[in-house]
mmCIF file of C-alpha atoms and ligand atoms in Angstrom:
data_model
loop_
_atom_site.group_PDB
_atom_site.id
_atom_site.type_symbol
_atom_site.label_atom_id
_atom_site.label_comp_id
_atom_site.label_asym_id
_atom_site.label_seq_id
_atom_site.Cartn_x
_atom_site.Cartn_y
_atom_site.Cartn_z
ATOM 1 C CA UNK A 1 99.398 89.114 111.716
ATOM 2 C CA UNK A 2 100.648 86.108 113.447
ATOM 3 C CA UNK A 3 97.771 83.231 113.519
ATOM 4 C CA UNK A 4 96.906 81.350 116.740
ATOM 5 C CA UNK A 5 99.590 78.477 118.584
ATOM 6 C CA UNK A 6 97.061 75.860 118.519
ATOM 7 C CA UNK A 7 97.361 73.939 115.065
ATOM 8 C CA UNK A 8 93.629 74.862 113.967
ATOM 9 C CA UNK A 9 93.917 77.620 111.866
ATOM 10 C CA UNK A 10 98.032 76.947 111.590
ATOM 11 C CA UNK A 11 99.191 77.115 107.692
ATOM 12 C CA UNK A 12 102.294 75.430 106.621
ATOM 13 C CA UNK A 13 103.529 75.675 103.400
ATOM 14 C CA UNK A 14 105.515 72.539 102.325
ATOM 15 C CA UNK A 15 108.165 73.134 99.713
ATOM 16 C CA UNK A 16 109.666 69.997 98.107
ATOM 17 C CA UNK A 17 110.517 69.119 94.557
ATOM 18 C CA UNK A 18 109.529 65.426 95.249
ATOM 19 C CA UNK A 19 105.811 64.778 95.312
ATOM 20 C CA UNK A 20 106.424 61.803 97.737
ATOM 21 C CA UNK A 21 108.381 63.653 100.296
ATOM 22 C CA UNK A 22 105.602 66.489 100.222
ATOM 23 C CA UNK A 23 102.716 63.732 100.416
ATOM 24 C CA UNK A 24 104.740 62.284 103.343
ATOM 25 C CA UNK A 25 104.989 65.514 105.574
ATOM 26 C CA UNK A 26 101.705 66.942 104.237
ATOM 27 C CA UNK A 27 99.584 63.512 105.234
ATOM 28 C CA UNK A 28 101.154 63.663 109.203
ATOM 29 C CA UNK A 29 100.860 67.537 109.223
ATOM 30 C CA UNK A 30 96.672 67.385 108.158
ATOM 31 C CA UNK A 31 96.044 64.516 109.947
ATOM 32 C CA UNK A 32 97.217 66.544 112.993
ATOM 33 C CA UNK A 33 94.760 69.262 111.714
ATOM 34 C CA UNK A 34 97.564 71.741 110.113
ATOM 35 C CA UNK A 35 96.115 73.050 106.717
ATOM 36 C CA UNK A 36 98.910 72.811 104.361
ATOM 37 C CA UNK A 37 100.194 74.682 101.489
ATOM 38 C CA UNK A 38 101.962 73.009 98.759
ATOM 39 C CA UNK A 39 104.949 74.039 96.136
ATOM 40 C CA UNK A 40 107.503 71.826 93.765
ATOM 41 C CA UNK A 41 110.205 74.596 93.033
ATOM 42 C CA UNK A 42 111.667 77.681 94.864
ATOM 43 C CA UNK A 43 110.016 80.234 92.550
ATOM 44 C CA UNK A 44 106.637 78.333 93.015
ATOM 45 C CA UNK A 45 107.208 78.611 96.853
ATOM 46 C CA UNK A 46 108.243 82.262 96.473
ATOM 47 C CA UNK A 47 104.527 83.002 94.756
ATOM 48 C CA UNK A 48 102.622 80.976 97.219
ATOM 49 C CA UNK A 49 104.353 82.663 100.183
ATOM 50 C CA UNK A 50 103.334 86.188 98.852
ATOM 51 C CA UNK A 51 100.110 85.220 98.099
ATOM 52 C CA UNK A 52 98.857 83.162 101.043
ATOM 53 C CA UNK A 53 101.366 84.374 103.879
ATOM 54 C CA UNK A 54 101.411 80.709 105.520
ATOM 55 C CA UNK A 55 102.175 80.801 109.072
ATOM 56 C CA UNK A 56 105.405 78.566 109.035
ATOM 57 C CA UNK A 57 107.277 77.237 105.777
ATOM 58 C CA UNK A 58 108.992 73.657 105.463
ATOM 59 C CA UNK A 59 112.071 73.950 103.188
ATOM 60 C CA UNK A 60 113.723 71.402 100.802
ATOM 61 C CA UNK A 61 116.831 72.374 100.355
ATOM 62 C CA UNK A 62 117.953 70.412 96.666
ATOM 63 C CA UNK A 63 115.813 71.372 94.192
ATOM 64 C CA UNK A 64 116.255 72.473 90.468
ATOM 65 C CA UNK A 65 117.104 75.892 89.161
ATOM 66 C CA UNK A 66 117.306 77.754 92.860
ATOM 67 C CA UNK A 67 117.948 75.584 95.847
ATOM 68 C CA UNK A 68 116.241 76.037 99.242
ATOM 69 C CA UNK A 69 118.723 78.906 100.856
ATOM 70 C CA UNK A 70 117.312 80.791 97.951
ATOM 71 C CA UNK A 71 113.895 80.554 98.690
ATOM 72 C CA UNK A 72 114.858 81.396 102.214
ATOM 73 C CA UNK A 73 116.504 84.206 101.760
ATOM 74 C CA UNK A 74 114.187 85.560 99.130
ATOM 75 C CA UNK A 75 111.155 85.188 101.471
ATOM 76 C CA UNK A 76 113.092 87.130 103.905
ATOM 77 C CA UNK A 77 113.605 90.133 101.729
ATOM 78 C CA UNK A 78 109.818 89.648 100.851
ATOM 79 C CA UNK A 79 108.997 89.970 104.912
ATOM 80 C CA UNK A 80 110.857 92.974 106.061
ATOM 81 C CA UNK A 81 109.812 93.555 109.952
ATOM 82 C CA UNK A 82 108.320 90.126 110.358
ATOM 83 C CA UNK A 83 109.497 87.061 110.647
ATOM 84 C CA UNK A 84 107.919 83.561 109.365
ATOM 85 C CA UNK A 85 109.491 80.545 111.016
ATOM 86 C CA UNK A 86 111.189 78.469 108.431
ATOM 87 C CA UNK A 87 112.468 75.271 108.687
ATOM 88 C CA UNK A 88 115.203 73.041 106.166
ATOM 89 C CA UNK A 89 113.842 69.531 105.655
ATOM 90 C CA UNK A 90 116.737 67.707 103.603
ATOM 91 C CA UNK A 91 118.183 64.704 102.769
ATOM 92 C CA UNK A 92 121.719 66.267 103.601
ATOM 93 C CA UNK A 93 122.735 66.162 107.427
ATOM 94 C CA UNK A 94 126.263 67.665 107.096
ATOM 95 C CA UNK A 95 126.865 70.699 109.750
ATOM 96 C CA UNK A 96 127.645 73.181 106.727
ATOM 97 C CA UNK A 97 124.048 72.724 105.639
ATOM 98 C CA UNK A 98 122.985 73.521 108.616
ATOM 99 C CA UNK A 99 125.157 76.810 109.256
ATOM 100 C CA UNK A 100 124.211 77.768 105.271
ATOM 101 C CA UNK A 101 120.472 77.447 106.415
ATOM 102 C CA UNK A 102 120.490 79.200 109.396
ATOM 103 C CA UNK A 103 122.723 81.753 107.331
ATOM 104 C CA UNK A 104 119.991 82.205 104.766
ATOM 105 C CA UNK A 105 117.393 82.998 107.287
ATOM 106 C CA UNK A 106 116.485 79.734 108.224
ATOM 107 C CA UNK A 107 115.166 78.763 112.004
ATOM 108 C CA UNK A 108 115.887 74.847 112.437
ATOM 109 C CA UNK A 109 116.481 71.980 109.995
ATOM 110 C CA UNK A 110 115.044 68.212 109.818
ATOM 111 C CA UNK A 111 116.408 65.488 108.474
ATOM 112 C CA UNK A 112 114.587 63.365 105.939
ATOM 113 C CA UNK A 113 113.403 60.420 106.489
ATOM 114 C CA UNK A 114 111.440 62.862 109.108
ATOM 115 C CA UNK A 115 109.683 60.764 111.523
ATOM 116 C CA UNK A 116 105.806 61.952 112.415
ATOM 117 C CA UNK A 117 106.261 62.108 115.722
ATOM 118 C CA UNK A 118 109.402 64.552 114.970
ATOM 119 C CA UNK A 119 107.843 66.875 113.145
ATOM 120 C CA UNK A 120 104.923 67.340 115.024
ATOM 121 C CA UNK A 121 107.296 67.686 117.994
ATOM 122 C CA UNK A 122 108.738 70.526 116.054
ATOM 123 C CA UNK A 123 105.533 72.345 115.104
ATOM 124 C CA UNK A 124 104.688 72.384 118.968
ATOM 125 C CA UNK A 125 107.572 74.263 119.549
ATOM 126 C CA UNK A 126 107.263 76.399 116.504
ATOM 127 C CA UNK A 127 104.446 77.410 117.747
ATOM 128 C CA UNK A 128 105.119 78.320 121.224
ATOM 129 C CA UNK A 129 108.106 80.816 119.278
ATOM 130 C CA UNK A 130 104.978 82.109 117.232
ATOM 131 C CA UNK A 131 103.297 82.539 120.223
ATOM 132 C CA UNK A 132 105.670 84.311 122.627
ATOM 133 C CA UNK A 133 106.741 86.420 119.525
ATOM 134 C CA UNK A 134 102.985 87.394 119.341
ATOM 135 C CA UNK A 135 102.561 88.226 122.895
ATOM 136 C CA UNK A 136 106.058 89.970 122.815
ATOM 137 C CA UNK A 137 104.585 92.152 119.896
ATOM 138 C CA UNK A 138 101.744 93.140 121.428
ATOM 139 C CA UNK A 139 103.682 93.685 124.566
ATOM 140 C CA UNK A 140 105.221 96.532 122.575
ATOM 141 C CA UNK A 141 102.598 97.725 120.743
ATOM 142 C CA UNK A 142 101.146 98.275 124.355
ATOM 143 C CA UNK A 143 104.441 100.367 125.255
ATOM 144 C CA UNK A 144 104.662 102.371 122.313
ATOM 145 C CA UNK A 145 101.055 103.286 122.658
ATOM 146 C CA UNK A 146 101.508 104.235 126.040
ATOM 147 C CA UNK A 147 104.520 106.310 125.778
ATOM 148 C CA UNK A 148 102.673 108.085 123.220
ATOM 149 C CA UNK A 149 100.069 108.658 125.644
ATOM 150 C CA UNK A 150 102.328 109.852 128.135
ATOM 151 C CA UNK A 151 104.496 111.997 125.661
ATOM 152 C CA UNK A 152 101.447 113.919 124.820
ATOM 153 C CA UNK A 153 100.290 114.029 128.697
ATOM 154 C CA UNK A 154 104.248 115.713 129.182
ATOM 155 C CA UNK A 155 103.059 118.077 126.623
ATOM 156 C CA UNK A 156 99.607 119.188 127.725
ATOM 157 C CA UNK A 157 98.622 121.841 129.834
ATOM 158 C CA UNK A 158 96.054 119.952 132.463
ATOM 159 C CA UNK A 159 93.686 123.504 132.656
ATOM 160 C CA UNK A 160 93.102 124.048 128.767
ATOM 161 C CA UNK A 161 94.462 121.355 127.168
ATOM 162 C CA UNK A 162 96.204 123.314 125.109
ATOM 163 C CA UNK A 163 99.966 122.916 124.857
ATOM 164 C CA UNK A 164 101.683 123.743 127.837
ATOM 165 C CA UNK A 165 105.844 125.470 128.269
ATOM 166 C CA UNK A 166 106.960 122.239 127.235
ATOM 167 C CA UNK A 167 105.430 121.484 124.386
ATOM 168 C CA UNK A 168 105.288 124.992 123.043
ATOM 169 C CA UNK A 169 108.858 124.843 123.292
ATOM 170 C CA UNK A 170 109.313 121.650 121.249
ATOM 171 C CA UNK A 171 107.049 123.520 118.317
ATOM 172 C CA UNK A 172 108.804 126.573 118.774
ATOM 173 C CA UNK A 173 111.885 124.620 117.988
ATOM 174 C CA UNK A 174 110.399 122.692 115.280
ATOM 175 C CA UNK A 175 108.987 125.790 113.372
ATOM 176 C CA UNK A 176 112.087 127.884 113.637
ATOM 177 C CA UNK A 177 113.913 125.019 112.321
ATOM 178 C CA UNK A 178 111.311 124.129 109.653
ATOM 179 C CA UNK A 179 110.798 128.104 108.821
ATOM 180 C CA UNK A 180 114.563 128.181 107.815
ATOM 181 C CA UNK A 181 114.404 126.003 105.582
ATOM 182 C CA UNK A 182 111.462 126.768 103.653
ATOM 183 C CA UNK A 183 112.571 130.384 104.313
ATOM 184 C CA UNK A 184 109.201 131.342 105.308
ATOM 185 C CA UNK A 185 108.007 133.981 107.915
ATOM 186 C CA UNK A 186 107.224 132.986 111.608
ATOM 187 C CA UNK A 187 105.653 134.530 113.729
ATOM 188 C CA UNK A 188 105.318 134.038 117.506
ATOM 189 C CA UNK A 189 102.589 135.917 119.894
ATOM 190 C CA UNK A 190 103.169 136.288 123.808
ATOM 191 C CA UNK A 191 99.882 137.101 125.528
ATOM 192 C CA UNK A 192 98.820 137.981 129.255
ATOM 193 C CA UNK A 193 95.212 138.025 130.629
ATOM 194 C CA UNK A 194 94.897 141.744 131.611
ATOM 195 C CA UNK A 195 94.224 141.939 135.461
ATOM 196 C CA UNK A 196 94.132 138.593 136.339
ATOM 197 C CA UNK A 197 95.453 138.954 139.490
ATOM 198 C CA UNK A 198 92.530 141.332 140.168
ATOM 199 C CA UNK A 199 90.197 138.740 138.777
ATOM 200 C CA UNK A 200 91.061 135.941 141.191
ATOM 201 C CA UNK A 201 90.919 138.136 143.752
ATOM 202 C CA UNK A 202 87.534 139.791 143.043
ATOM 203 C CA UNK A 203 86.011 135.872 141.847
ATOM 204 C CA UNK A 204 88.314 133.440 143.270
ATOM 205 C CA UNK A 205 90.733 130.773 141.953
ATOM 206 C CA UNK A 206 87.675 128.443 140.840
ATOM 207 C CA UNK A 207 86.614 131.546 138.525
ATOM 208 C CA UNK A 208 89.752 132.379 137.557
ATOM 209 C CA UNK A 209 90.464 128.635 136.130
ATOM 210 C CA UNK A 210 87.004 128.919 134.521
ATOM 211 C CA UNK A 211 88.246 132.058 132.814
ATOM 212 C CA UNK A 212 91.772 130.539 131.815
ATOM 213 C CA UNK A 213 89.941 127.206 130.218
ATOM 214 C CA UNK A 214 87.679 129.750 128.101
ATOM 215 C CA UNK A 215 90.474 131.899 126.860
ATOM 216 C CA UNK A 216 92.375 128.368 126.113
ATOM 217 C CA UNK A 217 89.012 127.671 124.046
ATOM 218 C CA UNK A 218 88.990 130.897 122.234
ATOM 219 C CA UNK A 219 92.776 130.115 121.328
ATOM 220 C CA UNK A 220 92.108 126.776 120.199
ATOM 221 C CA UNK A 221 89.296 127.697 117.845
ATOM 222 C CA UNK A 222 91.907 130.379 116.320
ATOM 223 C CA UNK A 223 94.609 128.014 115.692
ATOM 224 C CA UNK A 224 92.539 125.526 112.535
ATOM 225 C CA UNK A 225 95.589 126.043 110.164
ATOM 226 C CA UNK A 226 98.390 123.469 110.065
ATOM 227 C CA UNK A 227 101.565 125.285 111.359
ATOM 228 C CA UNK A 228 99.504 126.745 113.631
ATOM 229 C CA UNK A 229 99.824 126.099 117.440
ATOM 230 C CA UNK A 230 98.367 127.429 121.319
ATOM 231 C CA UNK A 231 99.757 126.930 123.991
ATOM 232 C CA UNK A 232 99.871 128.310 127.798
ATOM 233 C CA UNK A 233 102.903 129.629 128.939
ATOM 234 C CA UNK A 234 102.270 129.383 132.399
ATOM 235 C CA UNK A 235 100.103 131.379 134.996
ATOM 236 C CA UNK A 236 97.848 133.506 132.802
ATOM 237 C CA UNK A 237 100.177 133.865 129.792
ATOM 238 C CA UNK A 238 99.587 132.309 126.569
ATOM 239 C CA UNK A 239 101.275 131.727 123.708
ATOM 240 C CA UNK A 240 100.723 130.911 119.838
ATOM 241 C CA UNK A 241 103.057 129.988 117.136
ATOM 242 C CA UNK A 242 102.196 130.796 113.494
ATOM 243 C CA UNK A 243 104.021 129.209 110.418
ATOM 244 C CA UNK A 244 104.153 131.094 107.718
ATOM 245 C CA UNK A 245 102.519 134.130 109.180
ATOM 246 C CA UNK A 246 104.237 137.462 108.081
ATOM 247 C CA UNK A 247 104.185 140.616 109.785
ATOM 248 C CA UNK A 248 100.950 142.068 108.326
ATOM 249 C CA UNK A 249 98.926 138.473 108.821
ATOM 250 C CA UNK A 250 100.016 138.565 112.097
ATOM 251 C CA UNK A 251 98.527 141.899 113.003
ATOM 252 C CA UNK A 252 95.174 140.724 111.377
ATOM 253 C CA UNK A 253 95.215 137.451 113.809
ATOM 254 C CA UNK A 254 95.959 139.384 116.876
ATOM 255 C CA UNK A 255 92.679 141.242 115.908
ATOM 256 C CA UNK A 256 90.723 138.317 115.244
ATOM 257 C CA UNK A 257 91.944 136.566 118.558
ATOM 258 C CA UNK A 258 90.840 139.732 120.126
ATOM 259 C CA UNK A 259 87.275 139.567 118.554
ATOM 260 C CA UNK A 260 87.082 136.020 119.142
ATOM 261 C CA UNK A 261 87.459 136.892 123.055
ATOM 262 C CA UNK A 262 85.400 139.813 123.036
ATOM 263 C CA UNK A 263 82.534 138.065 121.500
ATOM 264 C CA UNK A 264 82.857 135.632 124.864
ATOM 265 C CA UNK A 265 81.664 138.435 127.266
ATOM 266 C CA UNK A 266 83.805 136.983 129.960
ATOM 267 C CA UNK A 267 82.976 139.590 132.760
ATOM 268 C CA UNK A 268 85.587 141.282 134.405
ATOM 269 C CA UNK A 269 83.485 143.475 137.218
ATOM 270 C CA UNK A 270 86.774 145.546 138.507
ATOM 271 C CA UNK A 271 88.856 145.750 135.508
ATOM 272 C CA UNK A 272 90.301 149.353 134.722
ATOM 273 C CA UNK A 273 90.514 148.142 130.720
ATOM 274 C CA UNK A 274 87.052 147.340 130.180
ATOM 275 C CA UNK A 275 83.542 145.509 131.507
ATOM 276 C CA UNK A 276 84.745 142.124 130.171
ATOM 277 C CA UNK A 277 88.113 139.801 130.247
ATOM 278 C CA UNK A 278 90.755 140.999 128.122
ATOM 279 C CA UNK A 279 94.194 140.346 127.144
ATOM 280 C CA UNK A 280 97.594 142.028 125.638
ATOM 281 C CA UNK A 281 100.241 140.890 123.555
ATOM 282 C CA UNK A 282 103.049 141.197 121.919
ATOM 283 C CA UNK A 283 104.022 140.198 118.240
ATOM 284 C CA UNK A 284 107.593 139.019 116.708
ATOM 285 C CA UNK A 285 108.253 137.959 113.311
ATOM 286 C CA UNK A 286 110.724 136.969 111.271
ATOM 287 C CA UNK A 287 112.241 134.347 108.497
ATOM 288 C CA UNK A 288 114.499 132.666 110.790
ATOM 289 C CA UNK A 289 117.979 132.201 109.521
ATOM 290 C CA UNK A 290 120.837 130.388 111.647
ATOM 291 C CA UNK A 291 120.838 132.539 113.906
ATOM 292 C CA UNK A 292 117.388 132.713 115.519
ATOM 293 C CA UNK A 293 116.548 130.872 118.429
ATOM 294 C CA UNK A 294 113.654 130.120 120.651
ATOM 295 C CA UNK A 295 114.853 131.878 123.369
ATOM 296 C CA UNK A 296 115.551 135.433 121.600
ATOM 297 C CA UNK A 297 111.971 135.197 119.536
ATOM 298 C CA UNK A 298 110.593 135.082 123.080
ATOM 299 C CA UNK A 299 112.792 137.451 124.148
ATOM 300 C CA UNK A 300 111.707 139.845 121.591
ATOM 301 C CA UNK A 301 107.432 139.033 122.275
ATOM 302 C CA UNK A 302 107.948 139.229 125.771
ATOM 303 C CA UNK A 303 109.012 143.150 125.431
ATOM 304 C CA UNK A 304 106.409 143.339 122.589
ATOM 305 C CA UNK A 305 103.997 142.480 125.119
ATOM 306 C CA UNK A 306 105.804 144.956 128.035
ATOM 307 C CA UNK A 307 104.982 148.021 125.472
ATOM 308 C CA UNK A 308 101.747 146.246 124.650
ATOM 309 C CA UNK A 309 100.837 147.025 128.451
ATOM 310 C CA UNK A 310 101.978 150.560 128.833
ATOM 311 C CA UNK A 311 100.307 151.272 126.036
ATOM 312 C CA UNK A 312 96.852 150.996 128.079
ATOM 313 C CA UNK A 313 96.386 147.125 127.635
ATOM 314 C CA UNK A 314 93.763 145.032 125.187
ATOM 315 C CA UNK A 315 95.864 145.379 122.289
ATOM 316 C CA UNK A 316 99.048 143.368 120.707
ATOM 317 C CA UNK A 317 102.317 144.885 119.395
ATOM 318 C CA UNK A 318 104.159 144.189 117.284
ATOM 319 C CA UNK A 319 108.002 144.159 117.923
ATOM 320 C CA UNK A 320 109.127 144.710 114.104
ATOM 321 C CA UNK A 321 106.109 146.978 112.887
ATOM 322 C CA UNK A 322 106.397 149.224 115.799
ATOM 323 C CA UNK A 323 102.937 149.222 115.707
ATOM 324 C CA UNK A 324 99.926 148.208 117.912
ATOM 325 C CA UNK A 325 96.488 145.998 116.799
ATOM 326 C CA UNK A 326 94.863 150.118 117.731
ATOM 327 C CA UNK A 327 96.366 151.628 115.241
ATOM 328 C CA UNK A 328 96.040 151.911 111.265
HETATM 329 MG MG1 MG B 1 114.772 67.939 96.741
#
């Protein structure tokens, strides 16, 4: 990262093939309390930059073998998404130099004899660019961390956590699309809390939240698998998207998810189905080709689920099978 404005701590690397001219700038630049790095050739400059990462670089632009531009534009290439302030320090004042500097990735240029007070003028404001680039960073790390935050928020369902329409839809999307091309079966389950209706109106709304954030839990637990995601729907319907589940696997979940419930006890004093809280639903797979979307694989759970119900409730179906979790 970017080291503090204040020259304590500040490294400058000092590239010049002439030992006086480096003495020169190096004497004003540690007197002021910069620590300074030192190199005689491009490719020497090059090496030091990779290794110690100064905080600003002073440039000479004649030297032997490759001239200054090269070093700048190497050490660009070397930095990819950052940014070290370099400045040209040459004998040569002609405009061209100056474009062909700023051209290589240079950020100012000095002209030597460079007077002390010049220079250090120059760090200053160096500095405050190193500075306000810092703050503008973090600025954005800030931003992207709380979009992030707020993307998942857009995408959470406030009573169980769990997904909610939104974000089921985006990985309902994403798994069709990544199910293609892996050609891989998918399978998506629609389920409804049997008699909830009755439940909130035999326990009230606080009760029936209670029950809704335990059957979120239960769904949670049974979704450890990558590819494998809960969400709620809305209201008392739930949903679950399974990655390379086939038909058969899917069957054998839906059972599980049904023990997993069971095992909860949640009681359900005027249910017709049973003594505790149960649910139905129904059960589509398929290898999605370019054809399948979203819409119809919810199309084809949702009247799953519908035969699910008239089939006495606390079971799933399964649209393809033609087959219920009751049944062997
Ligand atoms: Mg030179």
């Amino acid at each position: 990262m970017i080291s503090l404005p204040n020259s304590d701590g500040c490294r400058v690397l000092v590239v010049d093939d002439q030992r006086s001219t480096r003495l020169a700038l190096t004497m004003v630049l540690k007197q002021a309390g910069y620590t300074v790095l030192e190199a005689d050739s491009a490719t020497s400059a090059l090496e030091v930059f990779q290794r110690e990462r100064p905080d600003v670089v002073m440039l000479d632009i004649e030297m032997p073998q490759h001239d200054g531009y090269w070093a700048a534009s190497r050490i660009r290439e070397n930095e990819v998404g950052n940014w070290t302030p370099i400045v040209f320090v040459s004998g040569m004042s002609m405009e061209l130099n100056l474009w062909r500097g700023v051209e290589a990735g240079g950020d100012d240029y000095l002209v030597k004899p460079v007077p002390p007070v010049v220079l250090l003028a120059k760090m200053r404001s160096i500095q405050r660019q190193i500075e306000m680039r810092r703050q503008w960073l973090f600025a954005l790390q800030e931003l992207r961390h709380a979009n992030a935050t707020l993307s998942h928020l857009s995408e959470t369902d406030g009573l169980t956590g769990l997904l909610n329409r939104r974000g089921l839809d985006r990985h309902i999307e994403a798994a069709i699309h990544q199910a293609h091309q892996r050609r891989k079966p998918l399978t998506l389950l629609l389920c409804d809390v049997d008699h909830f209706k009755l439940y909130n109106d035999t326990l009230g709304h606080q009760a029936g939240d209670d029950c809704l954030s335990a059957i979120g839990d239960v769904f949670r637990s049974s979704c450890q698998r990558e590819g494998q995601h809960a969400g709620r729907y809305g209201g008392e319907e739930f949903a679950l998207v399974l990655s390379d589940t086939p038909k058969s696997g899917a069957m054998t979940f839906a059972r599980a998810l049904m023990n997993l419930l069971a095992a909860q006890r949640l009681p359900h004093p005027k249910s017709s189905t049973g003594d505790w809280v149960t649910i139905s639903g129904g059960i589509t797979t398929c290898i999605p080709d370019e054809h399948t979307s979203a819409q119809g694989l919810i199309q084809r759970a949702d009247e799953a689920l519908y035969v699910a119900k008239g089939r006495g409730r606390n079971r799933f179906f399964s649209y393809e099978m033609r087959l219920d979790t009751l049944q062997k």
